[in-house]
Phi, psi and omega in degrees: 000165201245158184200124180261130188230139163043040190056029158208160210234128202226120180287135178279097185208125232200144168250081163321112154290348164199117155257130164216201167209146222199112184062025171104345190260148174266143186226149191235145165228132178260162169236145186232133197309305212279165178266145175219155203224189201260314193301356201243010159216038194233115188226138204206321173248109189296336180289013197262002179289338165244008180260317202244076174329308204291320160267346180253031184297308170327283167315316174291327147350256177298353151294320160274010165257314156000278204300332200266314193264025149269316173295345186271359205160102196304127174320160123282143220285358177243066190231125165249156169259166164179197196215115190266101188296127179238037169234351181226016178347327182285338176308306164095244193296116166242105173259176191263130176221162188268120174237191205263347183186162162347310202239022206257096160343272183343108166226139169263135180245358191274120185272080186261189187273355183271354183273296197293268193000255236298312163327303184307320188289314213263314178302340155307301164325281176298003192263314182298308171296307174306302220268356163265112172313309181297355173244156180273167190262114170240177192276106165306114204289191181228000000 
């Protein structure tokens, strides 16, 4: 997928390890070695999705492959994402959602098109950052 920033056009690609669906939800899913926990895919202040890499790498993931299989072929408005942990297994699907603050119950879990905007704004951001010569480029620890 294509994505136009500033006049250049910079391809998108991403491997989803499994999409299916279940009770009518198109669900995108990655699978992971490692323990992943429901906070590290719980969003809330949208810039920490590219300020703070170490806990939100995992949303931003899978939040871009969202984003690549809307621009290839519009989501259905009942499409969620998420992360099958095989260090946290009892969880099974930990999907990613959007809340309103820290401490805030509520979550929308639905990868709607007002999700992917926002995803979209912090992903511009961070691209805009790579592709400016005046920042040095490093490696995002994990």
């Amino acid at each position: 997928s294509n994505l136009n920033l500033d006049g250049k056009t910079i391809t998108l690609r991403g491997i989803v390890d499994r999409i299916d669906e279940l009770d009518g939800c198109l669900r995108i899913i990655d699978y992971k070695t490692g323990k992943v926990s429901n906070n590290e895919l719980e969003v809330y202040d949208w810039e920490n999705i590219i300020l703070d890499y170490k806990k939100f790498s995992k949303a931003f993931q899978i939040l871009m492959y969202a984003y690549i299989l809307n621009k290839e072929s519009m989501l259905p408005n009942n499409t969620t994402a998420g992360i099958i942990s095989f260090k946290n297994l009892t969880s099974w699907v930990m999907l990613f959602a959007e809340k309103d603050g820290a401490r805030s119950r509520s979550k929308n879990q639905l990868i709607t098109q007002e999700v992917l905007n926002k995803f979209e704004i912090q992903l511009q951001t961070l691209l805009k950052e790579i592709f400016n010569l005046e920042i040095p480029f490093t490696e995002k620890e994990i």
